[in-house]
PDB file of C-alpha atoms in Angstrom:
ATOM      1  CA  MET A1360      -2.259   5.819   0.740  1.00 95.00           C
ATOM      2  CA  LEU A1361      -3.259   2.285   1.099  1.00 95.00           C
ATOM      3  CA  LEU A1362      -4.991   0.265  -1.683  1.00 94.00           C
ATOM      4  CA  ALA A1363      -7.565  -2.135  -0.468  1.00 94.00           C
ATOM      5  CA  ALA A1364     -10.118  -2.032  -3.237  1.00 93.00           C
ATOM      6  CA  GLY A1365      -9.443  -5.706  -5.068  1.00 89.00           C
ATOM      7  CA  GLU A1366     -12.022  -8.418  -4.681  1.00 86.00           C
ATOM      8  CA  GLY A1367      -9.066 -11.059  -3.849  1.00 79.00           C
ATOM      9  CA  ARG A1368     -10.062 -13.413  -6.813  1.00 79.00           C
ATOM     10  CA  ARG A1369      -7.074 -15.557  -6.298  1.00 79.00           C
ATOM     11  CA  TYR A1370      -7.453 -15.502  -2.636  1.00 82.00           C
ATOM     12  CA  GLY A1371     -11.067 -16.929  -2.906  1.00 79.00           C
ATOM     13  CA  GLY A1372     -12.683 -14.512  -0.463  1.00 83.00           C
ATOM     14  CA  ILE A1373     -12.271 -11.129   1.232  1.00 89.00           C
ATOM     15  CA  LYS A1374      -8.798 -11.186   1.888  1.00 90.00           C
ATOM     16  CA  GLN A1375      -8.694  -7.746   3.335  1.00 93.00           C
ATOM     17  CA  LEU A1376     -10.692  -9.435   6.246  1.00 93.00           C
ATOM     18  CA  ALA A1377      -8.420 -12.437   6.689  1.00 91.00           C
ATOM     19  CA  GLU A1378      -7.514 -12.663  10.411  1.00 92.00           C
ATOM     20  CA  ILE A1379      -3.767 -12.334  11.419  1.00 90.00           C
ATOM     21  CA  ASP A1380      -3.139 -12.311  15.169  1.00 87.00           C
ATOM     22  CA  GLY A1381      -6.853 -11.912  15.792  1.00 90.00           C
ATOM     23  CA  GLN A1382      -7.203  -8.815  13.691  1.00 93.00           C
ATOM     24  CA  PRO A1383      -8.263  -8.278   9.919  1.00 94.00           C
ATOM     25  CA  MET A1384      -5.286  -7.858   7.935  1.00 93.00           C
ATOM     26  CA  VAL A1385      -6.613  -4.522   6.444  1.00 95.00           C
ATOM     27  CA  ARG A1386      -6.775  -3.135   9.939  1.00 95.00           C
ATOM     28  CA  ARG A1387      -3.336  -4.460  10.826  1.00 93.00           C
ATOM     29  CA  VAL A1388      -1.969  -2.430   8.072  1.00 93.00           C
ATOM     30  CA  ALA A1389      -3.811   0.644   8.660  1.00 94.00           C
ATOM     31  CA  CYS A1390      -2.870   0.709  12.130  1.00 93.00           C
ATOM     32  CA  ALA A1391       0.888   0.179  11.278  1.00 90.00           C
ATOM     33  CA  ALA A1392       0.439   3.080   8.728  1.00 92.00           C
ATOM     34  CA  LEU A1393      -1.043   5.520  11.327  1.00 93.00           C
ATOM     35  CA  GLU A1394       2.025   4.775  13.594  1.00 91.00           C
ATOM     36  CA  HIS A1395       4.015   7.004  11.372  1.00 90.00           C
ATOM     37  CA  GLY A1396       2.289  10.307  12.222  1.00 89.00           C
ATOM     38  CA  VAL A1397       1.253  11.134   8.471  1.00 90.00           C
ATOM     39  CA  PRO A1398      -2.257  11.160   7.102  1.00 93.00           C
ATOM     40  CA  VAL A1399      -3.603   8.005   5.915  1.00 95.00           C
ATOM     41  CA  ILE A1400      -6.092   7.401   3.185  1.00 96.00           C
ATOM     42  CA  MET A1401      -7.560   3.979   2.444  1.00 97.00           C
ATOM     43  CA  VAL A1402      -8.934   2.995  -1.025  1.00 97.00           C
ATOM     44  CA  THR A1403     -11.887   0.543  -0.897  1.00 96.00           C
ATOM     45  CA  GLY A1404     -13.971  -1.088  -3.538  1.00 95.00           C
ATOM     46  CA  ALA A1405     -14.951  -4.626  -3.452  1.00 93.00           C
ATOM     47  CA  ASN A1406     -16.890  -5.324  -0.451  1.00 94.00           C
ATOM     48  CA  ALA A1407     -16.395  -1.843   0.652  1.00 95.00           C
ATOM     49  CA  GLU A1408     -19.021  -1.905   3.385  1.00 96.00           C
ATOM     50  CA  ARG A1409     -17.675  -4.839   5.219  1.00 95.00           C
ATOM     51  CA  VAL A1410     -13.898  -3.788   4.753  1.00 96.00           C
ATOM     52  CA  GLU A1411     -14.725  -0.310   6.004  1.00 97.00           C
ATOM     53  CA  ALA A1412     -16.549  -1.554   8.922  1.00 96.00           C
ATOM     54  CA  VAL A1413     -13.433  -2.829  10.435  1.00 96.00           C
ATOM     55  CA  LEU A1414     -11.936   0.608  10.022  1.00 96.00           C
ATOM     56  CA  ASP A1415     -14.510   2.802  11.247  1.00 94.00           C
ATOM     57  CA  ASP A1416     -12.907   3.696  14.484  1.00 96.00           C
ATOM     58  CA  LEU A1417      -9.608   4.504  13.239  1.00 96.00           C
ATOM     59  CA  PRO A1418      -8.395   8.156  12.288  1.00 97.00           C
ATOM     60  CA  LEU A1419      -8.066   7.708   8.422  1.00 96.00           C
ATOM     61  CA  GLN A1420      -9.783   8.901   5.312  1.00 96.00           C
ATOM     62  CA  ILE A1421     -11.815   6.188   3.198  1.00 97.00           C
ATOM     63  CA  ILE A1422     -12.259   6.803  -0.466  1.00 96.00           C
ATOM     64  CA  ARG A1423     -14.797   4.284  -1.847  1.00 96.00           C
ATOM     65  CA  HIS A1424     -13.755   3.852  -5.338  1.00 96.00           C
ATOM     66  CA  ALA A1425     -16.614   2.693  -7.739  1.00 93.00           C
ATOM     67  CA  GLY A1426     -14.611   1.779 -10.610  1.00 92.00           C
ATOM     68  CA  TRP A1427     -12.555  -0.775  -8.636  1.00 93.00           C
ATOM     69  CA  GLN A1428     -13.160  -3.342 -11.335  1.00 91.00           C
ATOM     70  CA  ASP A1429     -11.132  -1.601 -13.785  1.00 91.00           C
ATOM     71  CA  GLY A1430      -7.818  -2.516 -11.978  1.00 89.00           C
ATOM     72  CA  MET A1431      -5.200  -1.433  -9.620  1.00 90.00           C
ATOM     73  CA  GLY A1432      -4.444   1.618 -11.909  1.00 93.00           C
ATOM     74  CA  SER A1433      -7.928   2.881 -11.688  1.00 93.00           C
ATOM     75  CA  SER A1434      -7.863   2.585  -7.784  1.00 95.00           C
ATOM     76  CA  LEU A1435      -4.255   4.141  -7.632  1.00 95.00           C
ATOM     77  CA  ALA A1436      -5.737   7.120  -9.548  1.00 95.00           C
ATOM     78  CA  ALA A1437      -8.724   7.562  -7.258  1.00 96.00           C
ATOM     79  CA  GLY A1438      -6.406   7.447  -4.326  1.00 96.00           C
ATOM     80  CA  ILE A1439      -4.049   9.971  -5.920  1.00 96.00           C
ATOM     81  CA  ARG A1440      -7.102  12.373  -6.639  1.00 96.00           C
ATOM     82  CA  GLY A1441      -8.072  11.911  -2.922  1.00 95.00           C
ATOM     83  CA  VAL A1442      -4.677  13.018  -1.734  1.00 95.00           C
ATOM     84  CA  ASP A1443      -4.365  15.872  -4.160  1.00 94.00           C
ATOM     85  CA  ALA A1444      -7.878  17.073  -2.866  1.00 95.00           C
ATOM     86  CA  SER A1445      -7.509  16.521   0.896  1.00 95.00           C
ATOM     87  CA  PHE A1446      -3.847  17.372   1.304  1.00 94.00           C
ATOM     88  CA  PRO A1447      -3.025  20.031  -1.396  1.00 94.00           C
ATOM     89  CA  GLN A1448       0.068  20.846   0.507  1.00 94.00           C
ATOM     90  CA  ALA A1449       1.359  17.116   0.386  1.00 94.00           C
ATOM     91  CA  SER A1450       4.716  16.735  -1.152  1.00 96.00           C
ATOM     92  CA  ALA A1451       4.454  13.189  -2.209  1.00 97.00           C
ATOM     93  CA  ALA A1452       2.356   9.988  -1.718  1.00 97.00           C
ATOM     94  CA  LEU A1453       3.548   6.594  -0.271  1.00 96.00           C
ATOM     95  CA  LEU A1454       1.549   4.057  -1.804  1.00 94.00           C
ATOM     96  CA  CYS A1455       1.097   0.681   0.183  1.00 92.00           C
ATOM     97  CA  LEU A1456      -1.077  -2.271  -0.325  1.00 92.00           C
ATOM     98  CA  ALA A1457      -3.561  -3.544   2.326  1.00 91.00           C
ATOM     99  CA  ASP A1458      -2.431  -7.058   1.561  1.00 90.00           C
ATOM    100  CA  GLN A1459       1.290  -6.646   2.944  1.00 88.00           C
ATOM    101  CA  PRO A1460       0.772  -7.136   6.605  1.00 87.00           C
ATOM    102  CA  LEU A1461       4.343  -7.732   7.349  1.00 85.00           C
ATOM    103  CA  LEU A1462       5.907  -4.425   6.066  1.00 78.00           C
ATOM    104  CA  GLY A1463       8.060  -3.114   8.944  1.00 74.00           C
ATOM    105  CA  LYS A1464       8.081   0.321  10.388  1.00 82.00           C
ATOM    106  CA  VAL A1465      11.746   0.593   9.592  1.00 87.00           C
ATOM    107  CA  LEU A1466      11.214   0.478   5.763  1.00 89.00           C
ATOM    108  CA  VAL A1467       8.364   2.948   5.677  1.00 90.00           C
ATOM    109  CA  GLN A1468      10.520   5.299   7.958  1.00 91.00           C
ATOM    110  CA  GLN A1469      13.347   4.857   5.681  1.00 93.00           C
ATOM    111  CA  LEU A1470      11.208   5.970   2.922  1.00 94.00           C
ATOM    112  CA  LEU A1471       9.817   8.981   4.521  1.00 94.00           C
ATOM    113  CA  GLN A1472      13.322  10.112   5.827  1.00 95.00           C
ATOM    114  CA  ARG A1473      14.875   9.690   2.466  1.00 96.00           C
ATOM    115  CA  HIS A1474      11.894  11.688   0.788  1.00 97.00           C
ATOM    116  CA  ALA A1475      12.636  14.472   3.247  1.00 96.00           C
ATOM    117  CA  GLU A1476      16.468  14.526   2.107  1.00 97.00           C
ATOM    118  CA  ALA A1477      15.797  14.224  -1.629  1.00 96.00           C
ATOM    119  CA  PRO A1478      12.074  15.163  -2.338  1.00 96.00           C
ATOM    120  CA  GLU A1479      12.461  14.741  -5.956  1.00 97.00           C
ATOM    121  CA  ARG A1480      13.293  11.139  -5.957  1.00 97.00           C
ATOM    122  CA  VAL A1481      10.804   8.109  -6.705  1.00 97.00           C
ATOM    123  CA  LEU A1482      11.320   5.635  -3.976  1.00 97.00           C
ATOM    124  CA  VAL A1483      10.701   2.023  -4.830  1.00 94.00           C
ATOM    125  CA  THR A1484      10.721  -1.141  -2.608  1.00 92.00           C
ATOM    126  CA  GLU A1485      12.485  -4.041  -4.197  1.00 90.00           C
ATOM    127  CA  GLN A1486      12.269  -7.742  -2.897  1.00 83.00           C
ATOM    128  CA  ASP A1487      14.213 -10.527  -4.699  1.00 81.00           C
ATOM    129  CA  GLY A1488      14.797  -8.254  -7.766  1.00 81.00           C
ATOM    130  CA  ILE A1489      11.264  -7.354  -8.031  1.00 82.00           C
ATOM    131  CA  SER A1490       9.957  -3.796  -7.631  1.00 84.00           C
ATOM    132  CA  GLY A1491       6.585  -2.803  -6.098  1.00 83.00           C
ATOM    133  CA  PRO A1492       4.884  -1.161  -3.338  1.00 90.00           C
ATOM    134  CA  PRO A1493       5.628   0.603  -1.060  1.00 92.00           C
ATOM    135  CA  VAL A1494       6.527   3.124  -3.605  1.00 95.00           C
ATOM    136  CA  LEU A1495       6.767   6.950  -2.758  1.00 97.00           C
ATOM    137  CA  PHE A1496       5.851   9.352  -5.647  1.00 97.00           C
ATOM    138  CA  PRO A1497       6.823  13.035  -5.406  1.00 98.00           C
ATOM    139  CA  ARG A1498       3.984  15.433  -6.129  1.00 97.00           C
ATOM    140  CA  ASP A1499       5.104  16.122  -9.742  1.00 96.00           C
ATOM    141  CA  CYS A1500       4.132  12.454 -10.652  1.00 97.00           C
ATOM    142  CA  PHE A1501       0.567  13.014  -9.199  1.00 97.00           C
ATOM    143  CA  ALA A1502      -0.890  14.033 -12.886  1.00 95.00           C
ATOM    144  CA  ALA A1503       0.677  10.987 -14.379  1.00 95.00           C
ATOM    145  CA  LEU A1504      -0.969   8.762 -11.374  1.00 96.00           C
ATOM    146  CA  THR A1505      -4.173  10.214 -11.875  1.00 95.00           C
ATOM    147  CA  ALA A1506      -4.248   9.236 -15.526  1.00 93.00           C
ATOM    148  CA  LEU A1507      -4.048   5.518 -14.737  1.00 91.00           C
ATOM    149  CA  SER A1508      -6.349   2.837 -15.486  1.00 88.00           C
ATOM    150  CA  GLY A1509      -6.300  -0.932 -15.938  1.00 82.00           C
ATOM    151  CA  PRO A1510      -4.795  -3.492 -14.018  1.00 82.00           C
ATOM    152  CA  HIS A1511      -0.963  -2.702 -14.220  1.00 80.00           C
ATOM    153  CA  GLY A1512      -0.554   0.088 -11.659  1.00 83.00           C
ATOM    154  CA  ALA A1513       2.251   2.481 -11.914  1.00 92.00           C
ATOM    155  CA  TYR A1514       5.099   0.208 -13.359  1.00 89.00           C
ATOM    156  CA  ALA A1515       5.195   2.140 -16.766  1.00 90.00           C
ATOM    157  CA  LEU A1516       5.606   5.477 -14.705  1.00 93.00           C
ATOM    158  CA  ILE A1517       8.337   3.958 -12.470  1.00 93.00           C
ATOM    159  CA  GLU A1518      10.258   2.723 -15.723  1.00 93.00           C
ATOM    160  CA  ARG A1519       9.669   6.156 -17.427  1.00 94.00           C
ATOM    161  CA  GLU A1520      11.254   7.948 -14.215  1.00 95.00           C
ATOM    162  CA  ALA A1521      14.150   5.629 -14.033  1.00 93.00           C
ATOM    163  CA  ALA A1522      16.737   8.311 -13.901  1.00 96.00           C
ATOM    164  CA  ARG A1523      15.344   9.395 -10.374  1.00 96.00           C
ATOM    165  CA  VAL A1524      14.394   6.150  -8.928  1.00 96.00           C
ATOM    166  CA  GLU A1525      16.092   5.008  -5.875  1.00 95.00           C
ATOM    167  CA  ARG A1526      15.513   1.235  -4.563  1.00 94.00           C
ATOM    168  CA  PHE A1527      15.125   0.106  -1.089  1.00 92.00           C
ATOM    169  CA  ALA A1528      15.840  -3.542  -0.144  1.00 87.00           C
ATOM    170  CA  SER A1529      12.834  -5.305   1.450  1.00 82.00           C
ATOM    171  CA  SER A1530      12.815  -8.834   2.894  1.00 73.00           C
ATOM    172  CA  ASN A1531       9.147  -9.184   4.161  1.00 71.00           C
ATOM    173  CA  GLY A1532       6.987  -7.469   1.346  1.00 66.00           C
ATOM    174  CA  ILE A1533       4.785 -10.608   0.854  1.00 71.00           C
ATOM    175  CA  ASP A1534       1.567  -9.765  -0.754  1.00 77.00           C
ATOM    176  CA  VAL A1535      -1.200 -12.124   0.384  1.00 80.00           C
ATOM    177  CA  ASP A1536      -2.667 -13.173  -2.920  1.00 81.00           C
ATOM    178  CA  THR A1537      -3.631 -16.973  -1.900  1.00 81.00           C
ATOM    179  CA  PRO A1538      -4.456 -18.823   1.270  1.00 81.00           C
ATOM    180  CA  GLN A1539      -1.073 -20.024   1.098  1.00 85.00           C
ATOM    181  CA  ASP A1540       0.576 -16.907   1.137  1.00 81.00           C
ATOM    182  CA  LEU A1541      -1.733 -16.071   4.396  1.00 84.00           C
ATOM    183  CA  GLN A1542      -0.378 -19.320   5.893  1.00 87.00           C
ATOM    184  CA  HIS A1543       3.167 -18.075   5.138  1.00 85.00           C
ATOM    185  CA  VAL A1544       2.625 -14.819   6.957  1.00 86.00           C
ATOM    186  CA  ARG A1545       1.139 -16.548  10.074  1.00 86.00           C
ATOM    187  CA  ASP A1546       4.108 -18.945   9.933  1.00 85.00           C
ATOM    188  CA  TRP A1547       6.553 -16.004   9.643  1.00 83.00           C
ATOM    189  CA  LEU A1548       4.954 -14.069  12.391  1.00 83.00           C
ATOM    190  CA  ALA A1549       4.927 -17.156  14.715  1.00 84.00           C
ATOM    191  CA  THR A1550       8.804 -17.740  14.466  1.00 84.00           C
ATOM    192  CA  ASP A1551       9.539 -13.945  14.574  1.00 69.00           C
ATOM    193  CA  SER A1552      10.860 -13.056  17.973  1.00 49.00           C
ATOM    194  CA  SER A1553      11.499  -9.284  17.061  1.00 50.00           C
ATOM    195  CA  ARG A1554       7.936  -7.919  16.850  1.00 47.00           C
TER     196      ARG A1554
END
């Protein structure tokens, strides 16, 4: 599940459409998610029509969340309701953000593999001591996730489930929240020879 519902207030524009290597960031992240061979749901909200227009040829499901202004928690809840309705057999939901264009295939594959080995675990990414998406929530967390609202996302749930949380280190989970962040991503890509 990719969250792309915010208006990008700190960015000062439609950050989902910011270009990276000639394609909109939201499309870049969606294409990377689709490479893993699992169903992908994208939650849109602010500027939904323009964001969805750059995704219309991709094999993913879009949930347009009318209540996106209520914050990330509300958008996350809408996405989980969509996962539950469309994929009742899903054992988990892997939450990613559409403004993390550098997330690597290896990290996502590690999370999916670990879920297969230990399906009861909550799998959390950590960078520089800070926890955040991508986060893999097993199905038994869905009820709590669908009750979320406000700007805080699932941090309280992760804290409550601390006994079964596993953390995975990430070195390039940069959130593009400002034009400076976007430039940092572009600079990193320009110097990274491994991609």
